[in-house]
Amino acid sequence: MTSIAVIETITLLIIVLLWGVNPTNNDTRKALKTLFSFICLLGVFLHYFYLLTIPTQKEIYPFFIVERMNYSVVYPDIGQLLILLLITDYAISKRSRRDARGEATINQNSLSTGSEQSDVSSNK
């Protein structure tokens, strides 16, 4: 159990470090995005693969794991957190693409308005 916890912790640290990187080169950004998604999916796979091998003394619920020993401990499911990170990253990238398209439309409109104004001034 300790080794899988170490792997999950390292995976989460790498994800957090990669998530904060904002390179200017578009190819680098795509490569980091692919690496980020791969690490998240690998973490989810390893986590749930390990969960399938848990002894029967633990009960697995949808969003947390309850350990039955001398006391009960409830902690968040790392796999669920990784899936939420993937969904959040997808939503952020979709929003940034939409914002970029909006800026391009605004710039195009301002250029066309500027050319119309120059046409009006040249006609006078």
Coordinates of N, CA and C in Angstrom, one line a residue:
M1 N 0.8 -1.2 0.0 CA 0.0 0.0 0.0 C 0.9 1.2 0.0
T2 N 2.0 1.2 0.7 CA 2.8 2.4 0.8 C 3.4 2.7 -0.6
S3 N 3.8 1.7 -1.4 CA 4.4 2.0 -2.7 C 3.4 2.7 -3.6
I4 N 2.2 2.2 -3.6 CA 1.2 2.8 -4.5 C 0.9 4.3 -4.0
A5 N 0.9 4.5 -2.7 CA 0.7 5.9 -2.2 C 1.9 6.8 -2.7
V6 N 3.1 6.3 -2.7 CA 4.2 7.1 -3.1 C 4.1 7.4 -4.6
I7 N 3.7 6.4 -5.4 CA 3.5 6.6 -6.9 C 2.5 7.6 -7.1
E8 N 1.3 7.5 -6.4 CA 0.2 8.5 -6.6 C 0.7 9.9 -6.2
T9 N 1.4 10.0 -5.1 CA 1.9 11.3 -4.6 C 2.8 11.9 -5.7
I10 N 3.8 11.1 -6.2 CA 4.7 11.6 -7.2 C 3.9 12.0 -8.5
T11 N 2.9 11.2 -8.8 CA 2.1 11.5 -10.0 C 1.4 12.9 -9.8
L12 N 0.8 13.1 -8.7 CA 0.1 14.3 -8.4 C 1.1 15.5 -8.4
L13 N 2.3 15.3 -7.9 CA 3.2 16.4 -7.9 C 3.6 16.8 -9.3
I14 N 3.9 15.8 -10.1 CA 4.2 16.1 -11.5 C 3.1 16.8 -12.3
I15 N 1.9 16.3 -12.0 CA 0.7 16.9 -12.6 C 0.6 18.4 -12.2
V16 N 0.8 18.7 -10.9 CA 0.7 20.1 -10.5 C 1.8 20.9 -11.1
L17 N 3.0 20.4 -11.2 CA 4.1 21.1 -11.8 C 3.8 21.4 -13.2
L18 N 3.4 20.4 -14.0 CA 3.1 20.6 -15.4 C 1.9 21.5 -15.6
W19 N 0.9 21.5 -14.7 CA -0.2 22.3 -14.9 C 0.1 23.8 -14.8
G20 N 1.1 24.1 -14.0 CA 1.5 25.5 -13.9 C 2.4 26.1 -15.0
V21 N 2.9 25.2 -15.9 CA 3.8 25.6 -16.9 C 3.0 26.3 -18.1
N22 N 3.4 27.4 -18.5 CA 2.7 28.1 -19.6 C 3.7 28.5 -20.7
P23 N 4.2 27.6 -21.5 CA 5.2 28.0 -22.5 C 4.6 28.8 -23.6
T24 N 5.5 29.6 -24.2 CA 5.1 30.4 -25.3 C 5.0 29.7 -26.7
N25 N 5.9 28.7 -26.8 CA 5.9 27.9 -28.0 C 4.7 27.0 -28.1
N26 N 4.0 27.0 -29.2 CA 2.7 26.2 -29.3 C 3.0 24.7 -29.3
D27 N 4.1 24.3 -30.0 CA 4.5 22.9 -30.0 C 4.8 22.3 -28.6
T28 N 5.5 23.1 -27.8 CA 5.9 22.8 -26.5 C 4.6 22.6 -25.6
R29 N 3.7 23.6 -25.8 CA 2.5 23.5 -25.1 C 1.7 22.3 -25.4
K30 N 1.6 21.9 -26.7 CA 0.9 20.7 -27.1 C 1.6 19.4 -26.5
A31 N 2.9 19.4 -26.5 CA 3.6 18.3 -25.9 C 3.4 18.1 -24.4
L32 N 3.4 19.3 -23.7 CA 3.2 19.2 -22.3 C 1.8 18.8 -22.0
K33 N 0.8 19.3 -22.8 CA -0.6 18.9 -22.6 C -0.8 17.4 -22.8
T34 N -0.1 16.8 -23.8 CA -0.2 15.4 -24.1 C 0.4 14.6 -22.9
L35 N 1.6 15.1 -22.5 CA 2.2 14.5 -21.3 C 1.4 14.5 -20.1
F36 N 0.8 15.7 -19.8 CA -0.1 15.9 -18.7 C -1.3 14.9 -18.7
S37 N -1.9 14.8 -19.9 CA -3.1 13.9 -20.0 C -2.6 12.4 -19.9
F38 N -1.4 12.1 -20.4 CA -0.9 10.7 -20.3 C -0.7 10.4 -18.8
I39 N 0.0 11.3 -18.1 CA 0.3 11.0 -16.7 C -1.0 10.9 -15.9
C40 N -2.0 11.7 -16.1 CA -3.3 11.7 -15.4 C -3.9 10.3 -15.7
L41 N -4.0 9.9 -17.0 CA -4.6 8.7 -17.3 C -3.9 7.5 -16.7
L42 N -2.5 7.5 -16.7 CA -1.8 6.5 -16.1 C -2.0 6.4 -14.6
G43 N -2.1 7.6 -14.0 CA -2.4 7.6 -12.6 C -3.7 7.0 -12.2
V44 N -4.7 7.3 -13.1 CA -6.1 6.8 -12.9 C -6.0 5.3 -13.1
F45 N -5.4 4.8 -14.1 CA -5.3 3.4 -14.4 C -4.6 2.6 -13.2
L46 N -3.4 3.1 -12.8 CA -2.7 2.5 -11.7 C -3.6 2.5 -10.4
H47 N -4.3 3.6 -10.1 CA -5.1 3.7 -8.9 C -6.2 2.7 -8.9
Y48 N -6.9 2.6 -10.0 CA -8.1 1.7 -10.0 C -7.6 0.2 -10.2
F49 N -6.5 0.0 -10.8 CA -6.0 -1.3 -10.9 C -5.6 -1.8 -9.5
Y50 N -5.0 -0.9 -8.7 CA -4.7 -1.3 -7.3 C -6.0 -1.5 -6.5
L51 N -7.0 -0.7 -6.7 CA -8.2 -0.8 -6.0 C -8.9 -2.2 -6.2
L52 N -8.7 -2.7 -7.4 CA -9.3 -4.0 -7.7 C -8.6 -5.1 -6.9
T53 N -7.4 -4.9 -6.4 CA -6.7 -5.9 -5.7 C -6.7 -5.7 -4.2
I54 N -7.6 -4.8 -3.7 CA -7.7 -4.5 -2.3 C -8.4 -5.7 -1.6
P55 N -7.9 -6.1 -0.4 CA -8.5 -7.2 0.3 C -10.0 -6.8 0.7
T56 N -10.7 -7.8 1.1 CA -12.1 -7.6 1.4 C -12.4 -6.8 2.7
Q57 N -11.3 -6.5 3.4 CA -11.5 -5.7 4.7 C -11.8 -4.2 4.4
K58 N -11.7 -3.8 3.1 CA -12.0 -2.5 2.7 C -13.2 -2.4 1.8
E59 N -14.1 -1.5 2.0 CA -15.2 -1.3 1.1 C -15.0 -0.1 0.3
I60 N -15.3 -0.2 -1.0 CA -15.1 0.9 -2.0 C -16.4 1.5 -2.3
Y61 N -16.5 2.8 -2.1 CA -17.7 3.5 -2.5 C -17.3 4.4 -3.7
P62 N -18.3 5.1 -4.3 CA -18.0 5.8 -5.5 C -16.9 6.9 -5.3
F63 N -16.9 7.7 -4.2 CA -16.0 8.8 -4.1 C -15.0 8.7 -3.0
F64 N -15.0 7.6 -2.2 CA -14.1 7.5 -1.1 C -13.9 6.0 -0.8
I65 N -12.9 5.7 0.0 CA -12.6 4.4 0.5 C -12.8 4.4 2.0
V66 N -13.5 3.4 2.5 CA -13.6 3.3 4.0 C -12.8 2.0 4.4
E67 N -11.8 2.2 5.2 CA -11.0 1.1 5.7 C -11.6 0.6 7.0
R68 N -11.8 -0.7 7.1 CA -12.3 -1.3 8.3 C -11.1 -1.9 9.1
M69 N -10.7 -1.3 10.1 CA -9.7 -1.8 11.0 C -10.2 -1.5 12.4
N70 N -9.3 -1.0 13.3 CA -9.7 -0.6 14.6 C -10.6 0.6 14.6
Y71 N -10.4 1.4 13.5 CA -11.1 2.7 13.4 C -11.4 2.8 11.9
S72 N -12.3 3.7 11.6 CA -12.7 4.0 10.2 C -12.0 5.3 9.7
V73 N -11.4 5.2 8.5 CA -10.8 6.4 7.9 C -11.4 6.6 6.6
V74 N -11.9 7.8 6.3 CA -12.4 8.1 5.0 C -11.5 9.2 4.4
Y75 N -11.0 8.9 3.2 CA -10.1 9.9 2.5 C -10.6 9.9 1.0
P76 N -10.3 11.0 0.4 CA -10.7 11.2 -1.0 C -10.0 10.1 -1.9
D77 N -10.7 9.8 -2.9 CA -10.2 8.8 -3.9 C -9.3 9.5 -4.9
I78 N -8.1 9.2 -4.9 CA -7.1 9.8 -5.8 C -7.5 9.7 -7.3
G79 N -8.0 8.6 -7.6 CA -8.5 8.4 -9.0 C -9.6 9.5 -9.4
Q80 N -10.5 9.7 -8.5 CA -11.5 10.7 -8.7 C -10.9 12.1 -8.9
L81 N -9.9 12.4 -8.0 CA -9.2 13.7 -8.1 C -8.5 13.9 -9.5
L82 N -7.9 12.8 -10.0 CA -7.2 12.8 -11.3 C -8.2 13.1 -12.4
I83 N -9.3 12.4 -12.3 CA -10.4 12.6 -13.3 C -10.9 14.0 -13.3
L84 N -11.1 14.6 -12.1 CA -11.5 16.0 -12.0 C -10.5 16.9 -12.6
L85 N -9.2 16.6 -12.4 CA -8.1 17.4 -13.0 C -8.2 17.4 -14.5
L86 N -8.4 16.2 -15.1 CA -8.5 16.1 -16.5 C -9.7 16.9 -17.1
I87 N -10.8 16.8 -16.4 CA -12.0 17.5 -16.8 C -11.8 19.0 -16.7
T88 N -11.2 19.5 -15.6 CA -10.9 20.9 -15.4 C -9.9 21.4 -16.5
D89 N -8.9 20.6 -16.7 CA -7.9 21.0 -17.8 C -8.6 21.1 -19.1
Y90 N -9.5 20.2 -19.5 CA -10.2 20.3 -20.7 C -11.1 21.5 -20.8
A91 N -11.8 21.8 -19.7 CA -12.7 23.0 -19.6 C -11.8 24.3 -19.8
I92 N -10.7 24.4 -19.1 CA -9.8 25.6 -19.2 C -9.3 25.7 -20.6
S93 N -8.9 24.6 -21.3 CA -8.3 24.7 -22.6 C -9.4 25.1 -23.6
K94 N -10.6 24.6 -23.4 CA -11.7 24.9 -24.3 C -12.1 26.4 -24.1
R95 N -12.1 26.9 -22.9 CA -12.4 28.3 -22.7 C -11.3 29.2 -23.3
S96 N -10.0 28.8 -23.2 CA -9.0 29.7 -23.7 C -9.0 29.7 -25.2
R97 N -9.4 28.6 -25.9 CA -9.6 28.6 -27.3 C -10.7 29.5 -27.7
R98 N -11.8 29.5 -27.0 CA -13.0 30.3 -27.3 C -12.6 31.8 -27.1
D99 N -11.8 32.1 -26.0 CA -11.4 33.5 -25.8 C -10.5 33.9 -27.0
A100 N -9.6 33.0 -27.4 CA -8.7 33.4 -28.5 C -9.5 33.6 -29.8
R101 N -10.5 32.8 -30.1 CA -11.4 33.1 -31.3 C -12.1 34.4 -31.1
G102 N -12.5 34.7 -29.9 CA -13.2 36.0 -29.7 C -12.3 37.2 -29.9
E103 N -11.0 37.1 -29.5 CA -10.1 38.1 -29.7 C -9.8 38.3 -31.2
A104 N -9.7 37.2 -31.9 CA -9.4 37.2 -33.3 C -10.6 37.9 -34.0
T105 N -11.8 37.7 -33.6 CA -13.0 38.3 -34.2 C -13.0 39.8 -33.9
I106 N -12.6 40.2 -32.7 CA -12.6 41.6 -32.3 C -11.5 42.3 -33.1
N107 N -10.3 41.7 -33.3 CA -9.2 42.3 -34.0 C -9.6 42.4 -35.5
Q108 N -10.3 41.4 -36.1 CA -10.7 41.5 -37.5 C -11.8 42.6 -37.6
N109 N -12.7 42.7 -36.7 CA -13.7 43.8 -36.8 C -13.1 45.1 -36.6
S110 N -12.1 45.3 -35.8 CA -11.4 46.6 -35.6 C -10.7 46.9 -36.9
L111 N -10.1 45.9 -37.5 CA -9.3 46.2 -38.8 C -10.3 46.6 -39.9
S112 N -11.4 45.9 -40.0 CA -12.4 46.3 -41.0 C -13.0 47.7 -40.7
T113 N -13.3 48.0 -39.5 CA -13.8 49.3 -39.1 C -12.8 50.4 -39.4
G114 N -11.5 50.1 -39.2 CA -10.5 51.1 -39.5 C -10.4 51.3 -41.0
S115 N -10.5 50.3 -41.8 CA -10.4 50.5 -43.3 C -11.6 51.2 -43.8
E116 N -12.8 51.0 -43.2 CA -14.0 51.7 -43.6 C -13.9 53.2 -43.2
Q117 N -13.3 53.5 -42.1 CA -13.1 54.9 -41.7 C -12.1 55.6 -42.6
S118 N -11.1 54.9 -43.1 CA -10.1 55.5 -44.0 C -10.8 55.7 -45.4
D119 N -11.7 54.8 -45.8 CA -12.4 55.0 -47.0 C -13.3 56.2 -46.9
V120 N -14.0 56.4 -45.8 CA -14.8 57.6 -45.6 C -14.0 58.9 -45.7
S121 N -12.9 58.9 -45.0 CA -12.1 60.1 -45.0 C -11.5 60.4 -46.4
S122 N -11.1 59.4 -47.1 CA -10.6 59.6 -48.5 C -11.7 60.1 -49.4
N123 N -12.9 59.7 -49.2 CA -14.0 60.2 -50.1 C -14.3 61.7 -49.8
K124 N -14.1 62.2 -48.6 CA -14.3 63.6 -48.4 C -13.3 64.4 -49.0

